[in-house]
Amino acid sequence: MSPMAQKPKLTQAEKNAAALSTDHLTRDMGRRAMNSGLVSVGGQLIRVVLQLGSTAIMARLLSPEDFGLAAMALTVTFLLAVFYELGLTTATVQSADLTQEKISAIFWINTIAGFCVFLVAVALAPLAARAYGEPALRDLILVFALGAIPTAMSIQFTALMSRSLDFLPIQIRQIVAMLLSSAVAIGLAYWTEAGALAIAFQYLLNQSLLFLLSLLAPRAFQVSCFRLFNGR
């Protein structure tokens, strides 16, 4: 009896190309769009409930002054945050001829932009603290700004999953990250004197978990993004 014919082993580039292909999405588009919409709405509702619950608990543990400080720090941080996305997510989602090289380039551009945003925040934090007359604002801005790095690194993974209409993993990732980061923030507010820093660490942990959970995405996506270190 002749041995069973083995399928030719695909190269990593061929695996990436298969993972990035969206040809299969054109079949039964109506059903796919409806399912994606339901998943997104359901996930959003769960996150709203979690957000309201955690905010209500934090409001009992922290003072209005703590929330005011966190709001001031967020204002400075979010003004800088617009620079690390750079509109490249849209390019990833809508590109008809997305390649491994493009994905890697966009990933590293976003990552470098995230680091640059953090460095700018490091320079601006003392100035903002002096301008507001709140010394504690400096550390808050630094913690919030540190979240720009994992945020920038996870953007490309989210864009790739959106492009493939994989909205369920996106929603699960966001819900898990919110649940864990909220639990840690509540613990910090209850058992320590962290004050407004509990809110800042909640944001940093949430963004870091989103990136770490992104690494559970298909390996082809990982290799595409990290191609600088993994090669072809």
CSV table of C-alpha atoms in Angstrom, one decimal:
chain,number,residue,atom,x,y,z
A,1,MET,CA,0.0,0.0,0.0
A,2,SER,CA,1.4,3.4,-1.0
A,3,PRO,CA,1.9,5.8,1.9
A,4,MET,CA,-0.8,8.5,2.2
A,5,ALA,CA,0.1,11.6,0.3
A,6,GLN,CA,0.9,14.4,2.6
A,7,LYS,CA,-0.3,18.0,2.0
A,8,PRO,CA,2.6,20.3,1.2
A,9,LYS,CA,3.6,22.3,4.3
A,10,LEU,CA,2.7,26.0,4.0
A,11,THR,CA,5.3,28.6,4.5
A,12,GLN,CA,4.7,31.3,7.1
A,13,ALA,CA,4.0,33.8,4.4
A,14,GLU,CA,1.3,31.6,2.9
A,15,LYS,CA,-0.3,31.2,6.3
A,16,ASN,CA,-0.3,34.9,6.8
A,17,ALA,CA,-1.8,35.4,3.4
A,18,ALA,CA,-4.6,32.9,4.2
A,19,ALA,CA,-5.3,34.6,7.5
A,20,LEU,CA,-5.4,38.1,6.0
A,21,SER,CA,-7.7,37.1,3.1
A,22,THR,CA,-11.2,38.4,3.4
A,23,ASP,CA,-12.6,36.6,0.3
A,24,HIS,CA,-14.7,34.3,2.6
A,25,LEU,CA,-16.5,37.3,4.1
A,26,THR,CA,-18.2,38.1,0.9
A,27,ARG,CA,-20.4,35.0,1.3
A,28,ASP,CA,-23.5,35.4,3.3
A,29,MET,CA,-22.6,39.0,4.1
A,30,GLY,CA,-26.0,39.9,5.5
A,31,ARG,CA,-25.9,37.3,8.2
A,32,ARG,CA,-22.3,38.1,9.1
A,33,ALA,CA,-23.1,41.8,9.4
A,34,MET,CA,-26.1,41.1,11.6
A,35,ASN,CA,-24.2,38.8,13.9
A,36,SER,CA,-21.3,41.2,14.2
A,37,GLY,CA,-23.8,44.0,15.0
A,38,LEU,CA,-25.5,41.9,17.7
A,39,VAL,CA,-22.1,41.0,19.2
A,40,SER,CA,-20.9,44.6,19.3
A,41,VAL,CA,-24.1,45.9,20.8
A,42,GLY,CA,-24.2,43.1,23.4
A,43,GLY,CA,-20.6,43.7,24.4
A,44,GLN,CA,-21.1,47.4,24.6
A,45,LEU,CA,-24.1,46.9,27.0
A,46,ILE,CA,-22.0,44.7,29.2
A,47,ARG,CA,-19.2,47.2,29.3
A,48,VAL,CA,-21.6,50.0,30.2
A,49,VAL,CA,-23.0,48.0,33.1
A,50,LEU,CA,-19.5,47.2,34.3
A,51,GLN,CA,-18.4,50.9,33.9
A,52,LEU,CA,-21.4,52.2,35.8
A,53,GLY,CA,-20.9,49.6,38.6
A,54,SER,CA,-17.2,50.2,39.0
A,55,THR,CA,-17.7,54.0,38.9
A,56,ALA,CA,-20.4,53.9,41.6
A,57,ILE,CA,-18.1,51.8,43.9
A,58,MET,CA,-15.1,54.1,43.2
A,59,ALA,CA,-17.3,57.1,44.0
A,60,ARG,CA,-17.9,55.8,47.5
A,61,LEU,CA,-14.2,55.1,48.1
A,62,LEU,CA,-12.6,58.2,46.6
A,63,SER,CA,-13.3,61.9,47.2
A,64,PRO,CA,-14.6,64.4,44.6
A,65,GLU,CA,-11.1,65.9,44.6
A,66,ASP,CA,-9.6,62.6,43.5
A,67,PHE,CA,-12.0,62.4,40.5
A,68,GLY,CA,-11.2,66.1,39.7
A,69,LEU,CA,-7.4,65.4,39.7
A,70,ALA,CA,-7.9,62.3,37.5
A,71,ALA,CA,-10.1,64.4,35.1
A,72,MET,CA,-7.4,67.0,34.7
A,73,ALA,CA,-4.7,64.4,34.1
A,74,LEU,CA,-6.9,62.7,31.5
A,75,THR,CA,-7.5,66.0,29.7
A,76,VAL,CA,-3.7,66.4,29.2
A,77,THR,CA,-3.2,62.8,28.2
A,78,PHE,CA,-6.1,62.5,25.7
A,79,LEU,CA,-4.9,65.7,24.0
A,80,LEU,CA,-1.7,63.8,23.2
A,81,ALA,CA,-3.5,60.5,22.5
A,82,VAL,CA,-4.8,61.6,19.1
A,83,PHE,CA,-1.3,61.4,17.7
A,84,TYR,CA,-0.5,57.7,18.2
A,85,GLU,CA,-3.3,56.3,16.1
A,86,LEU,CA,-2.6,58.5,13.1
A,87,GLY,CA,-5.6,57.2,11.1
A,88,LEU,CA,-3.7,54.0,10.2
A,89,THR,CA,-6.4,51.8,11.6
A,90,THR,CA,-8.7,52.8,8.8
A,91,ALA,CA,-6.0,51.9,6.3
A,92,THR,CA,-5.7,48.4,7.8
A,93,VAL,CA,-9.4,47.7,7.8
A,94,GLN,CA,-10.2,49.1,4.4
A,95,SER,CA,-7.0,48.0,2.5
A,96,ALA,CA,-7.8,45.6,-0.4
A,97,ASP,CA,-4.2,44.4,-0.7
A,98,LEU,CA,-3.0,44.2,2.8
A,99,THR,CA,0.4,42.5,3.1
A,100,GLN,CA,2.6,41.3,5.9
A,101,GLU,CA,5.0,44.2,5.2
A,102,LYS,CA,2.2,46.8,5.5
A,103,ILE,CA,0.9,45.4,8.7
A,104,SER,CA,4.4,45.3,10.3
A,105,ALA,CA,5.1,48.9,9.2
A,106,ILE,CA,1.9,50.2,10.6
A,107,PHE,CA,2.4,48.3,13.9
A,108,TRP,CA,5.8,49.8,14.4
A,109,ILE,CA,4.7,53.3,13.4
A,110,ASN,CA,1.9,53.1,16.0
A,111,THR,CA,4.3,51.7,18.6
A,112,ILE,CA,6.9,54.4,18.1
A,113,ALA,CA,4.2,57.0,18.2
A,114,GLY,CA,3.0,55.6,21.5
A,115,PHE,CA,6.5,55.9,23.0
A,116,CYS,CA,6.8,59.5,21.6
A,117,VAL,CA,3.5,60.4,23.2
A,118,PHE,CA,4.7,59.1,26.6
A,119,LEU,CA,8.0,61.0,26.3
A,120,VAL,CA,6.1,64.2,25.5
A,121,ALA,CA,3.9,63.6,28.5
A,122,VAL,CA,7.0,63.2,30.7
A,123,ALA,CA,8.2,66.6,29.6
A,124,LEU,CA,4.8,68.3,29.9
A,125,ALA,CA,3.7,66.7,33.3
A,126,PRO,CA,5.7,69.1,35.5
A,127,LEU,CA,4.5,72.1,33.5
A,128,ALA,CA,0.9,71.0,33.7
A,129,ALA,CA,1.2,70.3,37.5
A,130,ARG,CA,2.6,73.9,37.9
A,131,ALA,CA,-0.1,75.4,35.7
A,132,TYR,CA,-2.9,73.8,37.6
A,133,GLY,CA,-1.2,74.3,41.0
A,134,GLU,CA,-1.5,70.6,41.8
A,135,PRO,CA,1.8,68.8,42.4
A,136,ALA,CA,0.0,65.4,42.5
A,137,LEU,CA,-1.0,65.9,38.9
A,138,ARG,CA,2.5,65.1,37.7
A,139,ASP,CA,2.5,61.5,38.7
A,140,LEU,CA,-1.1,61.1,37.5
A,141,ILE,CA,-0.2,62.3,34.0
A,142,LEU,CA,2.8,60.0,33.8
A,143,VAL,CA,0.7,56.9,34.8
A,144,PHE,CA,-2.0,57.8,32.3
A,145,ALA,CA,0.5,58.5,29.6
A,146,LEU,CA,2.3,55.2,30.2
A,147,GLY,CA,-0.9,53.6,29.0
A,148,ALA,CA,-0.3,55.1,25.5
A,149,ILE,CA,2.4,52.5,24.9
A,150,PRO,CA,0.2,49.3,25.2
A,151,THR,CA,-2.7,51.1,23.6
A,152,ALA,CA,-0.6,51.9,20.5
A,153,MET,CA,0.7,48.4,20.4
A,154,SER,CA,-2.7,46.8,20.5
A,155,ILE,CA,-4.3,49.0,17.8
A,156,GLN,CA,-3.1,46.9,14.9
A,157,PHE,CA,-4.4,43.7,16.4
A,158,THR,CA,-7.8,45.2,16.9
A,159,ALA,CA,-7.8,46.5,13.3
A,160,LEU,CA,-7.0,43.1,12.0
A,161,MET,CA,-9.7,41.4,13.9
A,162,SER,CA,-12.2,44.1,12.8
A,163,ARG,CA,-11.1,43.5,9.2
A,164,SER,CA,-11.9,39.8,9.6
A,165,LEU,CA,-15.2,40.6,11.4
A,166,ASP,CA,-13.9,38.8,14.5
A,167,PHE,CA,-15.9,41.1,16.8
A,168,LEU,CA,-16.5,38.4,19.5
A,169,PRO,CA,-12.8,38.2,20.5
A,170,ILE,CA,-12.7,42.0,20.5
A,171,GLN,CA,-15.6,42.2,22.9
A,172,ILE,CA,-14.4,39.4,25.2
A,173,ARG,CA,-11.0,41.0,25.4
A,174,GLN,CA,-12.5,44.4,26.3
A,175,ILE,CA,-14.9,43.0,28.9
A,176,VAL,CA,-12.1,40.9,30.6
A,177,ALA,CA,-9.7,43.8,30.6
A,178,MET,CA,-12.4,46.1,32.1
A,179,LEU,CA,-13.4,43.6,34.7
A,180,LEU,CA,-9.9,42.9,36.0
A,181,SER,CA,-8.7,46.5,35.9
A,182,SER,CA,-11.8,47.7,37.7
A,183,ALA,CA,-11.3,45.0,40.4
A,184,VAL,CA,-7.7,46.1,40.9
A,185,ALA,CA,-8.6,49.8,41.1
A,186,ILE,CA,-11.3,49.1,43.6
A,187,GLY,CA,-8.9,47.1,45.7
A,188,LEU,CA,-6.3,49.9,45.5
A,189,ALA,CA,-8.9,52.5,46.5
A,190,TYR,CA,-10.2,50.4,49.4
A,191,TRP,CA,-7.0,49.0,50.9
A,192,THR,CA,-4.5,51.8,50.2
A,193,GLU,CA,-4.2,55.5,50.1
A,194,ALA,CA,-3.7,55.6,46.4
A,195,GLY,CA,-6.5,58.2,45.8
A,196,ALA,CA,-6.6,59.4,42.3
A,197,LEU,CA,-3.8,57.1,41.3
A,198,ALA,CA,-6.2,54.2,41.6
A,199,ILE,CA,-8.1,55.6,38.6
A,200,ALA,CA,-4.9,56.1,36.7
A,201,PHE,CA,-3.7,52.6,37.4
A,202,GLN,CA,-7.1,51.3,36.3
A,203,TYR,CA,-6.6,52.9,32.9
A,204,LEU,CA,-3.0,51.7,32.6
A,205,LEU,CA,-3.9,48.1,33.6
A,206,ASN,CA,-6.9,48.1,31.3
A,207,GLN,CA,-4.8,49.1,28.3
A,208,SER,CA,-2.0,46.7,29.2
A,209,LEU,CA,-4.4,43.8,29.5
A,210,LEU,CA,-5.9,44.7,26.1
A,211,PHE,CA,-2.5,44.4,24.5
A,212,LEU,CA,-1.6,41.1,26.3
A,213,LEU,CA,-5.0,39.6,25.4
A,214,SER,CA,-4.3,40.7,21.8
A,215,LEU,CA,-1.4,38.2,21.8
A,216,LEU,CA,-4.0,35.5,21.8
A,217,ALA,CA,-4.9,36.5,18.3
A,218,PRO,CA,-4.1,34.1,15.4
A,219,ARG,CA,-0.3,33.5,15.2
A,220,ALA,CA,-0.3,34.8,11.7
A,221,PHE,CA,-1.4,38.2,13.0
A,222,GLN,CA,1.4,38.1,15.6
A,223,VAL,CA,4.1,37.2,13.1
A,224,SER,CA,2.8,39.9,10.7
A,225,CYS,CA,3.0,42.6,13.4
A,226,PHE,CA,6.3,41.5,14.9
A,227,ARG,CA,8.0,40.7,11.6
A,228,LEU,CA,10.9,43.0,12.5
A,229,PHE,CA,12.0,40.3,14.9
A,230,ASN,CA,10.5,37.2,13.4
A,231,GLY,CA,11.6,37.5,9.8
A,232,ARG,CA,9.6,36.0,7.0
